[in-house]
mmCIF file of C-alpha atoms and ligand atoms in Angstrom:
data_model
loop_
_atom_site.group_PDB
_atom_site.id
_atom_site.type_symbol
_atom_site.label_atom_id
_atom_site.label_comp_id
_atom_site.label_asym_id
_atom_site.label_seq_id
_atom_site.Cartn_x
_atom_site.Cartn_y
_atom_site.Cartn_z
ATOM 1 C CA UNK W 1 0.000 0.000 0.000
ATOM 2 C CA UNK W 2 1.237 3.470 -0.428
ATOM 3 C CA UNK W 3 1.809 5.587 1.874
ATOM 4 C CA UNK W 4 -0.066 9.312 1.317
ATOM 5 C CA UNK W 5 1.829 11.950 3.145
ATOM 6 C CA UNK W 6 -0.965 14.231 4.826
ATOM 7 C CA UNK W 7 -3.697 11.959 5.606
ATOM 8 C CA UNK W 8 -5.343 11.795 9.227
ATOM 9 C CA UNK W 9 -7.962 8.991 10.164
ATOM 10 C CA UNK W 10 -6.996 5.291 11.731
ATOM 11 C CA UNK W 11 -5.836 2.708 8.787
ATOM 12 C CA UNK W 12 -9.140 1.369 7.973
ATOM 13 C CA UNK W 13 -10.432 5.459 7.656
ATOM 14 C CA UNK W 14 -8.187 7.350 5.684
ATOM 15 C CA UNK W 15 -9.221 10.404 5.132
ATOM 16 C CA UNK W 16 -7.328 13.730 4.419
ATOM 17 C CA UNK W 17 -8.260 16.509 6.371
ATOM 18 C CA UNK W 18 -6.477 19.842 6.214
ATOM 19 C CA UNK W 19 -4.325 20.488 9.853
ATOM 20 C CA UNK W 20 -4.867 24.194 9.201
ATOM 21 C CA UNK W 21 -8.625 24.319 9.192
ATOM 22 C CA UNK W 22 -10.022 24.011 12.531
ATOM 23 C CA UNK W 23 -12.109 21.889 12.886
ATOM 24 C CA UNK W 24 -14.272 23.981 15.523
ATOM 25 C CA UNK W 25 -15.226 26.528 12.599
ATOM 26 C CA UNK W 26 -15.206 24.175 9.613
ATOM 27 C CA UNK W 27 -15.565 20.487 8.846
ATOM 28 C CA UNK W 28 -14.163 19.302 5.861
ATOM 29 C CA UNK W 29 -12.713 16.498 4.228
ATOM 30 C CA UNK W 30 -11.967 14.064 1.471
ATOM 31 C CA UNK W 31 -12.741 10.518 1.345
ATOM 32 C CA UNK W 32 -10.351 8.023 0.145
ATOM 33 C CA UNK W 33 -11.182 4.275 -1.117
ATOM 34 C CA UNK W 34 -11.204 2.251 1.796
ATOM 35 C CA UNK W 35 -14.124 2.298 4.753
ATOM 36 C CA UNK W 36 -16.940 1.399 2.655
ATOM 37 C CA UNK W 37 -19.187 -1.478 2.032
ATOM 38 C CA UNK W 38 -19.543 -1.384 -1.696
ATOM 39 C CA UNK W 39 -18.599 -4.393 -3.850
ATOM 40 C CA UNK W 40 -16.269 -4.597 -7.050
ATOM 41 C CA UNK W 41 -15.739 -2.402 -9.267
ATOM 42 C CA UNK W 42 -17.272 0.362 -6.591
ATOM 43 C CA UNK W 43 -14.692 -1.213 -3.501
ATOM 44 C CA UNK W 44 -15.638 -0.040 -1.251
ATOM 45 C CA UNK W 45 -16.142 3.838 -0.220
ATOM 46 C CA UNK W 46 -18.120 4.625 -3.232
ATOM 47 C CA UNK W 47 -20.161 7.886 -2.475
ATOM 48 C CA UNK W 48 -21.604 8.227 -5.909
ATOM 49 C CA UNK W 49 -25.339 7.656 -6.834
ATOM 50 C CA UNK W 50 -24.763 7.714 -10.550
ATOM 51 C CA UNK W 51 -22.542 5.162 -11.509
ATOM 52 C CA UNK W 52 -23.963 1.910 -11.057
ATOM 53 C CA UNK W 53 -23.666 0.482 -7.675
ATOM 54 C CA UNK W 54 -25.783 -0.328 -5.111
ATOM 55 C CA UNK W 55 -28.350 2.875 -3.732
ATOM 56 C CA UNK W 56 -28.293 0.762 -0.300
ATOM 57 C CA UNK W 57 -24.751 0.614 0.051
ATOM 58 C CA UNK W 58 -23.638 3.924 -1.154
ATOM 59 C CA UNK W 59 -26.132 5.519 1.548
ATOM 60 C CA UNK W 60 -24.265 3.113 3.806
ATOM 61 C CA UNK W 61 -20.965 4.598 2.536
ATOM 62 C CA UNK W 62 -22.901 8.522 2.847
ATOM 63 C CA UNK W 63 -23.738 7.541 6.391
ATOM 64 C CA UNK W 64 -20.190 6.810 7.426
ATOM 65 C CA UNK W 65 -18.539 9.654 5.913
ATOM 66 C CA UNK W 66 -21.724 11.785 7.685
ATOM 67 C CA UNK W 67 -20.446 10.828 10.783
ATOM 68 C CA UNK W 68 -16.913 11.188 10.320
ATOM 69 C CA UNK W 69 -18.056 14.902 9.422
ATOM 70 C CA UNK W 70 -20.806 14.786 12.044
ATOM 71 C CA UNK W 71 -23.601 15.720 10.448
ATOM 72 C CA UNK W 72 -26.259 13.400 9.210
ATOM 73 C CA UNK W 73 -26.371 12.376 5.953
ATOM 74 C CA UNK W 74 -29.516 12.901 5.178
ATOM 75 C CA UNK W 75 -28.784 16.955 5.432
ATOM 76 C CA UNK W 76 -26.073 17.409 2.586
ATOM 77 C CA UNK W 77 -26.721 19.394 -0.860
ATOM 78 C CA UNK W 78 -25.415 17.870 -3.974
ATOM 79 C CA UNK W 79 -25.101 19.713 -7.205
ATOM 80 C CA UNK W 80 -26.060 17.765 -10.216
ATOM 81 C CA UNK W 81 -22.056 18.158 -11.505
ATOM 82 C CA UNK W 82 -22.603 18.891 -14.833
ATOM 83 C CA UNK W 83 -19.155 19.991 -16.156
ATOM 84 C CA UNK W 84 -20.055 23.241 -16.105
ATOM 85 C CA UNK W 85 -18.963 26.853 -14.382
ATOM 86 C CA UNK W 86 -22.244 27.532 -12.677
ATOM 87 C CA UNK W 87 -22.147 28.391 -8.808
ATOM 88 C CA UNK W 88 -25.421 28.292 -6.441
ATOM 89 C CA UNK W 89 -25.834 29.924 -3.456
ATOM 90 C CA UNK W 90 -27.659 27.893 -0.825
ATOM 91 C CA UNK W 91 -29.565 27.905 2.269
ATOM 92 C CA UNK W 92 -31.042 25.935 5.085
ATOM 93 C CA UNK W 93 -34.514 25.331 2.450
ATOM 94 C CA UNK W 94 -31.794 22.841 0.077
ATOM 95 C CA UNK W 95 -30.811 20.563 3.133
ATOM 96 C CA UNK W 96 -31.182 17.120 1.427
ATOM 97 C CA UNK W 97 -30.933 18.076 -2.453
ATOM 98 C CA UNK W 98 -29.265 15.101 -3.919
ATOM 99 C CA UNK W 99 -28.423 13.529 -0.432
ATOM 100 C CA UNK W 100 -30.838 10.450 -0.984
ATOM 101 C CA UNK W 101 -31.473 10.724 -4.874
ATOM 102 C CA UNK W 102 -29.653 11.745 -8.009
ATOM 103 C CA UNK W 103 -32.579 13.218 -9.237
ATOM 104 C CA UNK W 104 -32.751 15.913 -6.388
ATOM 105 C CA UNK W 105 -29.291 17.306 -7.098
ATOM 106 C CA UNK W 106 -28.964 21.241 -7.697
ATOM 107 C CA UNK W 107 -29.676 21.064 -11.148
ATOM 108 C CA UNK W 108 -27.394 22.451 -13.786
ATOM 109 C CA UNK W 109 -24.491 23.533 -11.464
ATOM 110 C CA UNK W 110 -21.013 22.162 -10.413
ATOM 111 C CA UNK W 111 -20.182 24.317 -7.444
ATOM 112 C CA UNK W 112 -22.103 25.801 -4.173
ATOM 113 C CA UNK W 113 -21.471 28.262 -1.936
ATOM 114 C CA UNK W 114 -23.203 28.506 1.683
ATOM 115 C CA UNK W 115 -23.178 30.964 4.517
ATOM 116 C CA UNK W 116 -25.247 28.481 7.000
ATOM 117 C CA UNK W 117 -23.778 26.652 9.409
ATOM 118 C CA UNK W 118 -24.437 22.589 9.639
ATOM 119 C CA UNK W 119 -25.296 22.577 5.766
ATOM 120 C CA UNK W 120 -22.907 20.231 4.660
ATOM 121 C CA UNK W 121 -21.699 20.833 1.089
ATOM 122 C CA UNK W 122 -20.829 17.954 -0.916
ATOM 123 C CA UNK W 123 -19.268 17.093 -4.548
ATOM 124 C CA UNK W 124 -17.690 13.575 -5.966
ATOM 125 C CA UNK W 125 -14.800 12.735 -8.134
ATOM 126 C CA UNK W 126 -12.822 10.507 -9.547
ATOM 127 C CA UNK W 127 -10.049 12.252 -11.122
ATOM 128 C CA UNK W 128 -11.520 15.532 -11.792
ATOM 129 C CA UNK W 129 -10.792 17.876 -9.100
ATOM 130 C CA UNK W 130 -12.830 18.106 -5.899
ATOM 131 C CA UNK W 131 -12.095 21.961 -4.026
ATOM 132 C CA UNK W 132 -13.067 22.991 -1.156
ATOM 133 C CA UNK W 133 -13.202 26.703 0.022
ATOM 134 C CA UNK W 134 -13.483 28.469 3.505
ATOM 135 C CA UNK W 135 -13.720 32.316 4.619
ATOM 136 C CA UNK W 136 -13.071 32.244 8.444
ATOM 137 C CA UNK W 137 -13.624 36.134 8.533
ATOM 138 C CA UNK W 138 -17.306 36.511 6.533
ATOM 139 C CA UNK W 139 -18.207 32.604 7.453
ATOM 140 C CA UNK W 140 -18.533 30.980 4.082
ATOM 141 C CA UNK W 141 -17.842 27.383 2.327
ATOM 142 C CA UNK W 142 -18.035 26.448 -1.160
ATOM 143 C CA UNK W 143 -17.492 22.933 -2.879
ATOM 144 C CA UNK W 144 -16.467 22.829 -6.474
ATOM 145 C CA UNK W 145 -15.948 20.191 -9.014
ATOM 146 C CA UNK W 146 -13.354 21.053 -11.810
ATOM 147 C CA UNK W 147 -12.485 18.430 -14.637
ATOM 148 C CA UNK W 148 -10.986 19.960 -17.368
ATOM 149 C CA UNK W 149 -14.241 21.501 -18.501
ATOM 150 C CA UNK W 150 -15.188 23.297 -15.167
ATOM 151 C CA UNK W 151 -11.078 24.469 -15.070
ATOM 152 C CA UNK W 152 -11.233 26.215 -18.774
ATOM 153 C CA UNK W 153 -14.709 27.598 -17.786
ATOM 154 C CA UNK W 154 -12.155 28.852 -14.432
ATOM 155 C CA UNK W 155 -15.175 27.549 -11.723
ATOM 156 C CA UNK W 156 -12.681 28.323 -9.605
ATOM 157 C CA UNK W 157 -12.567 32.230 -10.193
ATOM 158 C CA UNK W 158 -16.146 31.795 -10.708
ATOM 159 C CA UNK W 159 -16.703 30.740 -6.598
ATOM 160 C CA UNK W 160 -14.377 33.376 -5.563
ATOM 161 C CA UNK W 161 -17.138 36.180 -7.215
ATOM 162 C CA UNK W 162 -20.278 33.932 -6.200
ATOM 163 C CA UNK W 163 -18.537 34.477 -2.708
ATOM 164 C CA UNK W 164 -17.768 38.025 -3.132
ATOM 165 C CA UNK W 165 -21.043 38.965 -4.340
ATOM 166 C CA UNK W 166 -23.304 36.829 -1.975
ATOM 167 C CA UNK W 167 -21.075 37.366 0.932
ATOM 168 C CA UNK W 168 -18.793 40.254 0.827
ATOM 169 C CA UNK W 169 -15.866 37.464 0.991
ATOM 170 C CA UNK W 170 -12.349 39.053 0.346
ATOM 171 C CA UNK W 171 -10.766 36.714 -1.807
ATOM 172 C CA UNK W 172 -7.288 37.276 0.225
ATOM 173 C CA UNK W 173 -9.408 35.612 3.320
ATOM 174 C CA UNK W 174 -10.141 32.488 1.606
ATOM 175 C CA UNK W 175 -8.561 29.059 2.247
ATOM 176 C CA UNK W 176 -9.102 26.237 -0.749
ATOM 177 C CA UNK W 177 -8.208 22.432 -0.411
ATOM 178 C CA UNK W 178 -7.687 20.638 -3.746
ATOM 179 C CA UNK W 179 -8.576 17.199 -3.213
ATOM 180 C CA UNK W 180 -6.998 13.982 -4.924
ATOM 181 C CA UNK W 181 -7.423 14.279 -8.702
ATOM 182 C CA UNK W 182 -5.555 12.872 -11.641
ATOM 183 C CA UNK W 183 -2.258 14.820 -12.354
ATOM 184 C CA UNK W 184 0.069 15.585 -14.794
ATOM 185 C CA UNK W 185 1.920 12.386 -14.107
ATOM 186 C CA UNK W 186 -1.082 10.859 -16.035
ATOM 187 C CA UNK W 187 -3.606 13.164 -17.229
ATOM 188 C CA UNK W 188 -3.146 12.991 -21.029
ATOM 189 C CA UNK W 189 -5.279 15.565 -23.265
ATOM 190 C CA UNK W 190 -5.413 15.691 -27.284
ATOM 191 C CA UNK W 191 -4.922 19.001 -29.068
ATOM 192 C CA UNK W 192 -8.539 20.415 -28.936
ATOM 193 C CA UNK W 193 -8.643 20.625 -25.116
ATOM 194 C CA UNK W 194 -4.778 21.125 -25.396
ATOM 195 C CA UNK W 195 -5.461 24.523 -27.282
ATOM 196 C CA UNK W 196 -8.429 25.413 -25.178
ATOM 197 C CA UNK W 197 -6.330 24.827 -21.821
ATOM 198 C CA UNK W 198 -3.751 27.363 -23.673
ATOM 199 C CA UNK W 199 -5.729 30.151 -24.678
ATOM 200 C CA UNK W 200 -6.948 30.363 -21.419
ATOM 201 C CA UNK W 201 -3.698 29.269 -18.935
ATOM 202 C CA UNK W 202 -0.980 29.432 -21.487
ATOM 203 C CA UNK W 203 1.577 26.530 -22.087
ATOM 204 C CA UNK W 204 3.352 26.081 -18.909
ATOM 205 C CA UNK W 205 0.407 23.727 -17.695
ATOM 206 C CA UNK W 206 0.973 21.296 -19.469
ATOM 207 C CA UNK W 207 3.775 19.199 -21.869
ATOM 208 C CA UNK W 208 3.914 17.530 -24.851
ATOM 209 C CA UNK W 209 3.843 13.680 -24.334
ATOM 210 C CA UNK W 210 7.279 12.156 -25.264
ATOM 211 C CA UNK W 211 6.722 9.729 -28.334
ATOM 212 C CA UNK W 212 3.114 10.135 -28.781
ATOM 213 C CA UNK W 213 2.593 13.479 -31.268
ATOM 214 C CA UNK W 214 -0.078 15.922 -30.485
ATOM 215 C CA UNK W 215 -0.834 14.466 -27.064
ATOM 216 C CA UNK W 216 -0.294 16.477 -24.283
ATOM 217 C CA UNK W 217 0.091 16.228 -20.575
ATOM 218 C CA UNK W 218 -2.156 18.594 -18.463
ATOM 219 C CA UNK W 219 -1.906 19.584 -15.313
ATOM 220 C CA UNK W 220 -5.548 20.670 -13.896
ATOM 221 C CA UNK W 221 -4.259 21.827 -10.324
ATOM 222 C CA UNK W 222 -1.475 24.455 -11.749
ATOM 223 C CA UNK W 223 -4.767 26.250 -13.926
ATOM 224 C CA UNK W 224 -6.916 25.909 -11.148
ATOM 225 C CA UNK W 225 -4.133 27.130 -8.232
ATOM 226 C CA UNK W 226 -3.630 30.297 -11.454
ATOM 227 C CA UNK W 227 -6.987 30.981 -11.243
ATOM 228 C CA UNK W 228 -7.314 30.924 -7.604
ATOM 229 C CA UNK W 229 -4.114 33.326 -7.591
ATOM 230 C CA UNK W 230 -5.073 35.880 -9.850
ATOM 231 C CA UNK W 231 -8.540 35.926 -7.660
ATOM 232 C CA UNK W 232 -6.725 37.232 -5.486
ATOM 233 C CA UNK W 233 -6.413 33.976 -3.529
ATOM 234 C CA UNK W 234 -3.043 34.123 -1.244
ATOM 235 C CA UNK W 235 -0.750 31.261 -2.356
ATOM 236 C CA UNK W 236 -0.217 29.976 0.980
ATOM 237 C CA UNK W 237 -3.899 29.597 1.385
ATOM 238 C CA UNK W 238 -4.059 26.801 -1.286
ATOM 239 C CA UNK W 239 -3.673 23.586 -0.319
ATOM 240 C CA UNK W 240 -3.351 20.611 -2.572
ATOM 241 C CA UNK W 241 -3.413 17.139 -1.334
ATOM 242 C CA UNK W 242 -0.948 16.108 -3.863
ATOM 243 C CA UNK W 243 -2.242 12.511 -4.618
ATOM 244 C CA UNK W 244 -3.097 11.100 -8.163
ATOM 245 C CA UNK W 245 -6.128 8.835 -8.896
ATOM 246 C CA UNK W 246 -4.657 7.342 -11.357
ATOM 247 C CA UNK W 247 -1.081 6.883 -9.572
ATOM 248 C CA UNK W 248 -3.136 5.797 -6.425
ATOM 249 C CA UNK W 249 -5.510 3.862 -7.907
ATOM 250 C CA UNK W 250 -5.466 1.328 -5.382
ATOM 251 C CA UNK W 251 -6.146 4.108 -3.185
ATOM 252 C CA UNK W 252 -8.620 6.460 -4.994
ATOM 253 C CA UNK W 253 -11.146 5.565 -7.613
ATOM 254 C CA UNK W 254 -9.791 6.758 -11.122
ATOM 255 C CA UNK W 255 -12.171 7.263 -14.210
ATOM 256 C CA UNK W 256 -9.114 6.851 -16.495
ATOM 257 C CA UNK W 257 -7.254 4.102 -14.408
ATOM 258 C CA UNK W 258 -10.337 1.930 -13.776
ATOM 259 C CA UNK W 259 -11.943 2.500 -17.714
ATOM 260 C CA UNK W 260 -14.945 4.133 -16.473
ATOM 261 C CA UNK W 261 -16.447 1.328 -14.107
ATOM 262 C CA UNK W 262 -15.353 2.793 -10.694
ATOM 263 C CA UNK W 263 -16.884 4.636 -7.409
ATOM 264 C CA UNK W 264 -16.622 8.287 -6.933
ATOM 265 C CA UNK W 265 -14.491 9.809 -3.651
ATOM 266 C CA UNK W 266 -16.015 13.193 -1.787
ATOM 267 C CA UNK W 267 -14.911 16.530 -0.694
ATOM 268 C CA UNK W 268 -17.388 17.835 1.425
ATOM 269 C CA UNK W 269 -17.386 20.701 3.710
ATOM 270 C CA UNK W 270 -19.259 22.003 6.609
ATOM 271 C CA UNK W 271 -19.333 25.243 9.023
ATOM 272 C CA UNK W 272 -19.533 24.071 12.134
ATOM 273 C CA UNK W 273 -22.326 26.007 15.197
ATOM 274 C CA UNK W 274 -22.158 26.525 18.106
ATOM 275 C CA UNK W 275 -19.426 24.963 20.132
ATOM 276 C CA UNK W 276 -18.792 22.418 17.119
ATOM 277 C CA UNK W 277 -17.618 20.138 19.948
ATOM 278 C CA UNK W 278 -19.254 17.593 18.372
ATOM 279 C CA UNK W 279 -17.418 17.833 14.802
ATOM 280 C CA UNK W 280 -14.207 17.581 16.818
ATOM 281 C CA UNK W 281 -14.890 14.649 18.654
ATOM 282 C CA UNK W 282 -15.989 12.741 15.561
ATOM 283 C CA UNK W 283 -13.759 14.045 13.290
ATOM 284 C CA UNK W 284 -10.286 13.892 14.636
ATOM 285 C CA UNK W 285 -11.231 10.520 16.603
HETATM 286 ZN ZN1 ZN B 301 -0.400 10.079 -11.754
#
């Protein structure tokens, strides 16, 4: 098994959590493979609704990740992730959208953005990028999903204004998590998205593949972390978790890795209410 640097959780819950957001204020993490009850190909943390497994055992797998968050499972909003740019705002009336059905999702978006405490915020992946975002001054979290769609469409800038305009947020406040994702170690794109990725980001995100003409190696995280950056987003304030689906595949469910029949990981996020004593105890148990 490999080892993953900055995970927290006992061996049979690994989990990464940040060790710079406190848990009192903000409850947020990303699930991993293992912990789950799923069977092949979904072994066995699969979160997603959408790709084939089980409904009972991916509310199962919901439930345990709920209470490693501590909040109850039944309470999270879901957007429908449609590869889109498109941020909601959110309140306490979307508790439950997606949490128990696909069909409930937030339709037609990929990130959301919340100013109310215990609403957990939740996205899935599996290789795309999962982010996280927290404001400690105005009180705010956001969950994106980026693949390479979202990153051209720059979702990422696109939370930073949903937050600014909603919430007053100053981007220089705001802490983001990027969650495990594929990488440039194995993310191969063709020319189309290739010349896309550059009109946007330039060339220095990604290479040209050694031997194989016209194919390119992208690197998601270093548009997403230039987006984030020219936000206004402090570079120190980004936080990657550094791991590759497709490297980790034993790990991490990978869309490219496992040819499409795999589970989907989560990064979801929570402000925590009161005391958030509760969070703690679950959370860092
Ligand atoms: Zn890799």
């Amino acid at each position: 098994m490999h080892m993953i640097a900055n995970w927290q959780g006992s061996p049979n819950h690994p989990r990464f959590i940040s060790t710079r957001w406190p848990w009192h204020d903000v409850r947020g993490l990303f699930s991993l493979r293992a912990g789950g009850v799923s069977e092949p190909p979904y072994e066995t943390l699969n979160v997603g609704l959408h790709v084939g497994d089980r409904p009972h055992a991916v509310l199962q797998n919901r439930s345990r990740v709920a209470a490693w968050v501590g909040c109850g499972p039944e309470t999270w909003v879901v957007p429908e992730q449609v590869h889109g740019n498109r941020v909601a705002v959110v309140d306490a009336s979307f508790a439950g959208r997606g949490a128990l059905a696909v069909e409930t999702a937030v339709p037609d978006v990929d990130a959301l953005v919340t100013a109310e405490p215990e609403l957990p915020l939740a996205v899935f992946a599996a290789d795309c990028v999962p982010m996280l975002f927290f404001d400690p001054v105005r009180r705010v979290v956001a969950a994106a999903h980026s693949g390479w769609k979202g990153t051209v469409g720059h979702i990422a800038r696109e939370v930073l204004s949903c937050m600014r305009e909603a919430f007053d947020c100053s981007p220089a406040d705001v802490r983001v998590a990027l969650g495990p994702s594929i990488r440039r170690c194995c993310y191969e794109v063709d020319e189309s998205v290739a010349t896309m990725v550059r009109a946007e980001f330039g060339a220095r995100t990604m290479v040209s593949r050694f031997g194989r003409p016209g194919k390119f190696l992208l690197s998601l995280q270093a548009c997403i972390r230039m987006d984030l950056i020219a936000g206004g987003v402090l570079p120190d304030h980004i936080e990657d978790t550094g791991a590759c689906t497709s490297c980790q595949a034993d790990l991490l469910f990978s869309h490219r890795a496992h040819r499409g029949r795999t589970g989907r990981q989560l990064g979801i996020v929570c402000l925590s209410g009161g005391d958030g004593v509760k969070g703690q105890e679950l959370g860092r148990a």
